[in-house]
CSV table of C-alpha atoms in Angstrom, one decimal:
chain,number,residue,atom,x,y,z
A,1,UNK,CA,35.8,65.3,10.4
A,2,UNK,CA,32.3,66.5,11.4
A,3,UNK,CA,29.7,63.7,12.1
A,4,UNK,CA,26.7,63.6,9.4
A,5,UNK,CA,24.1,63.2,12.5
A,6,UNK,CA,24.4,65.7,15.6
A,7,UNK,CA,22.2,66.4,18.5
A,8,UNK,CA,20.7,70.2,19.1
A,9,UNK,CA,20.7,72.0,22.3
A,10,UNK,CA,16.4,70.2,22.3
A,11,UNK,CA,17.8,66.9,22.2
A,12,UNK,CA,16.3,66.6,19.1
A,13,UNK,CA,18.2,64.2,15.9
A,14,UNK,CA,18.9,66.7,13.0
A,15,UNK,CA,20.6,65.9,9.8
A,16,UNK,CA,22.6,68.3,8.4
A,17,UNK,CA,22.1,68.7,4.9
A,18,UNK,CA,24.0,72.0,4.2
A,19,UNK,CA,25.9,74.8,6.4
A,20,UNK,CA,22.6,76.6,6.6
A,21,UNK,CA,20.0,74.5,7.1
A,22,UNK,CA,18.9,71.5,8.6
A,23,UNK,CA,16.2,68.4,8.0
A,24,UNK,CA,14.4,67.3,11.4
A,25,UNK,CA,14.3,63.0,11.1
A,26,UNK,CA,11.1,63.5,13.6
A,27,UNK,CA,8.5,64.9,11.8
A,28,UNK,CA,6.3,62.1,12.5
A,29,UNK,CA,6.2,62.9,16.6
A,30,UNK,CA,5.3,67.0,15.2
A,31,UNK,CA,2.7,65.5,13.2
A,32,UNK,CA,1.4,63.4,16.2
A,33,UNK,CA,1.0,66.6,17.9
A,34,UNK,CA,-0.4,68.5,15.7
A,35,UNK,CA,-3.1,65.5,15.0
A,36,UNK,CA,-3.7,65.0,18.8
A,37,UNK,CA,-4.5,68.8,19.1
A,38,UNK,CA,-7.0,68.5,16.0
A,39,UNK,CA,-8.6,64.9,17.3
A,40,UNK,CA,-9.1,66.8,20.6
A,41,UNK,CA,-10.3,69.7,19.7
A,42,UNK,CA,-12.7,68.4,17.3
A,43,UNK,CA,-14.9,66.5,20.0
A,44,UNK,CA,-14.2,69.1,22.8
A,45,UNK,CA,-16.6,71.0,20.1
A,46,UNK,CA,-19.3,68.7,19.7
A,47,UNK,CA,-18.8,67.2,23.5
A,48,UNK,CA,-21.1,65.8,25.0
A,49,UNK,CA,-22.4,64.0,21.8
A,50,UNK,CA,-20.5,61.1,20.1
A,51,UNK,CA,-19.8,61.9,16.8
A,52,UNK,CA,-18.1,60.3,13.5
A,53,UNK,CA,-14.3,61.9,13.2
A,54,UNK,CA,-13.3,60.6,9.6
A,55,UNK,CA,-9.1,60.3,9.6
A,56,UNK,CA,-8.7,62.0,6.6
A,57,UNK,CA,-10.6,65.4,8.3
A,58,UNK,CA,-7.3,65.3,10.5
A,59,UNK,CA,-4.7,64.2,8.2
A,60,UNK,CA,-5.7,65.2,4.9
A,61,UNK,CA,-6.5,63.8,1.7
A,62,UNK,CA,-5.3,60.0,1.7
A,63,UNK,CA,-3.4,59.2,-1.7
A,64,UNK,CA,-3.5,55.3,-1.4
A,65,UNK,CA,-1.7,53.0,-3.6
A,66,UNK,CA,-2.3,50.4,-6.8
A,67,UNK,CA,-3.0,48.2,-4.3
A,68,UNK,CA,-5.6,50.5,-2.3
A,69,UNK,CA,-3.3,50.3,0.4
A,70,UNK,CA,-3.5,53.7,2.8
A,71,UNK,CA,-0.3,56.0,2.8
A,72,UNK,CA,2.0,56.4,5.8
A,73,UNK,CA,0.2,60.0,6.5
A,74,UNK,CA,-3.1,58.2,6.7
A,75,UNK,CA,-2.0,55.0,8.9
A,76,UNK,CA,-0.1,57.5,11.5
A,77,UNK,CA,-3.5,59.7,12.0
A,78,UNK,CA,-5.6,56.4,12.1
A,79,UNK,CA,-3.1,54.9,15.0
A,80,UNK,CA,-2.6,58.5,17.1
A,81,UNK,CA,-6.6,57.6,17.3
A,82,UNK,CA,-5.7,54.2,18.4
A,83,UNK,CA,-3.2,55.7,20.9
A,84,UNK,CA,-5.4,58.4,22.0
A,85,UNK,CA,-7.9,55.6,23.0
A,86,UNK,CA,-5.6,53.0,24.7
A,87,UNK,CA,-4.5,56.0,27.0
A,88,UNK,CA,-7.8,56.5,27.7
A,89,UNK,CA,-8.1,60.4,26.7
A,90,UNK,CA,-11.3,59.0,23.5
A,91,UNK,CA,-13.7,56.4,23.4
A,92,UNK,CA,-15.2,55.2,19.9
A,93,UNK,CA,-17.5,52.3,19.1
A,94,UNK,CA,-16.2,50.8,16.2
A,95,UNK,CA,-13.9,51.7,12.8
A,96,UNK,CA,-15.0,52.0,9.8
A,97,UNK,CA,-12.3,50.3,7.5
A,98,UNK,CA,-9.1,52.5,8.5
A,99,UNK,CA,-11.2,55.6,7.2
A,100,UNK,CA,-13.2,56.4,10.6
A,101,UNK,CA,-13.9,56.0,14.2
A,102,UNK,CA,-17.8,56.0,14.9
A,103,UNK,CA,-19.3,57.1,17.9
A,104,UNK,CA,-16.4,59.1,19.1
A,105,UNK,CA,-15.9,61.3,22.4
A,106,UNK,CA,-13.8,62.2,25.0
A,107,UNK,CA,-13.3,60.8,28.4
A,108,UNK,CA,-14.3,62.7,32.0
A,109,UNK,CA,-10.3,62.7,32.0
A,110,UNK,CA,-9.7,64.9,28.5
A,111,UNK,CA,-12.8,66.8,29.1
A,112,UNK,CA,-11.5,67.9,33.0
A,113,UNK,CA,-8.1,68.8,31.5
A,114,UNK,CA,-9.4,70.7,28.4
A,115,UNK,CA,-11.5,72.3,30.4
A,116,UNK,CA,-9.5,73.5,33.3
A,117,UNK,CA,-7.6,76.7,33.5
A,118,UNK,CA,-4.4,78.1,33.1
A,119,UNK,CA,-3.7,80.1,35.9
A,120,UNK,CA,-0.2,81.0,34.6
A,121,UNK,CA,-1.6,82.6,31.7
A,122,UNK,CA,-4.1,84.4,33.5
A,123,UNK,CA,-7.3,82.1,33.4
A,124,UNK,CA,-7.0,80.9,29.9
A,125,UNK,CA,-8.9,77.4,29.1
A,126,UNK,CA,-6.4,74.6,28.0
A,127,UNK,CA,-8.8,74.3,25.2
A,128,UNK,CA,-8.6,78.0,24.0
A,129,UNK,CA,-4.9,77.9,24.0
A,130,UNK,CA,-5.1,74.6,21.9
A,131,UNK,CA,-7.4,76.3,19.4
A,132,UNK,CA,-5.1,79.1,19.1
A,133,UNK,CA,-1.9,77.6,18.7
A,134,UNK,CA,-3.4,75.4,16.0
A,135,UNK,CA,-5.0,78.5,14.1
A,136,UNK,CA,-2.1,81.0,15.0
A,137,UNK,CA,0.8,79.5,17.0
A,138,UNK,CA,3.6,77.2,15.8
A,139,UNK,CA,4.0,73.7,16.2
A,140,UNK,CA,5.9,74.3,18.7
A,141,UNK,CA,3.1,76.2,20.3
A,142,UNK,CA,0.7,73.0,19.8
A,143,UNK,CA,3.6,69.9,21.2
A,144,UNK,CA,4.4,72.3,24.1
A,145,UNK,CA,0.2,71.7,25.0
A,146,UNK,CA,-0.1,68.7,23.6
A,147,UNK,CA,3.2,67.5,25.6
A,148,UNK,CA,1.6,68.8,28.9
A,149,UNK,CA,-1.9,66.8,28.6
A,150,UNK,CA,0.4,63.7,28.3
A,151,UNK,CA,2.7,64.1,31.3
A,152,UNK,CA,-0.6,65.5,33.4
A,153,UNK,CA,-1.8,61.9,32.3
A,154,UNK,CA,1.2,59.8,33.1
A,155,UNK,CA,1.3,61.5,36.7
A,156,UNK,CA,-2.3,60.5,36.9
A,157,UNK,CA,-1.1,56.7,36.3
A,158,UNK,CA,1.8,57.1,39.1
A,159,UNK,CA,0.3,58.4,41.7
C-alpha cells in the first residue's frame, strides 16, 4: 500500500494526486520567493529614495471578502513585507491599512548584497540575475537567489 504523502529527492512534501502528476502543499514558500524578489527589486530601482510599494503591485489584485476582509494572497505579500523588515533587509515608516508600506527602502545590508557581484557567473550583479530570473527564469531560478540573500544574512547574524 503506497502512502498518500511522500518526500522527493528536494525534500520537498508532494501529494500525489495521479500516476503522472503531482500537487506541491508549499506554494506559499514559492510565492514568498517570488514576492521577496519583486519587493527587492522594486526599491533596488528607485534606491536611494523612499518610496510607497502598495501590496497589491506585488501580489496582485486583492479579491477581499463580504466582510472586506483581505484574502490569504494579499495577507502573505503584506507579512513577507513585515518579514523582510524584522530581518532587517527594508525599512518603511508606517502602513497604510494592510494595503501599503510608506516610505519604503532598503538597508546598507540589501543594497551591498544586490549590489555585489557574482564572480561565478562571471561578474554578474546579484541584482541583474534577480531581474532576469523574475522576467525569464523559473521559480526555481528566483528561490535559488532569493535562498542565497537569506543564508548570506543568517551567516551575517552568527558570525
Amino acid at each position: 500500500m503506497k502512502r498518500p504523502l511522500e518526500w522527493n529527492a528536494s525534500s520537498v512534501l508532494i501529494a500525489k494526486i495521479n500516476r503522472s502528476g503531482f500537487v506541491m502543499l508549499d506554494i506559499h514558500i514559492t510565492e514568498f520567493y517570488n514576492d521577496t524578489a519583486r519587493i527587492l527589486l522594486s526599491l533596488y530601482r528607485a534606491f536611494p529614495r523612499q518610496i510607497s510599494m502598495y501590496v497589491e503591485d506585488i501580489s496582485g489584485l486583492d479579491t477581499p471578502d463580504e466582510y472586506g476582509l483581505h484574502s490569504e494572497r494579499h495577507l502573505a505579500c503584506f507579512n513577507t513585507f513585515l518579514w523582510l523588515s524584522e530581518e532587517g533587509l527594508i525599512r518603511y515608516g508606517d502602513i497604510e491599512r494592510q494595503t501599503a508600506f510608506n516610505h519604503c527602502v532598503l538597508t546598507l545590508d540589501a543594497f551591498r548584497w544586490l549590489s555585489s557581484f557574482d564572480a561565478v557567473e562571471g561578474g554578474v550583479k546579484f541584482i541583474d540575475e534577480l531581474h532576469i530570473a523574475i522576467t525569464q527564469g523559473t521559480s526555481n531560478d528566483v528561490e535559488a537567489l532569493i535562498k542565497s540573500l537569506l543564508n548570506a544574512q543568517a551567516r551575517r547574524h552568527y558570525i
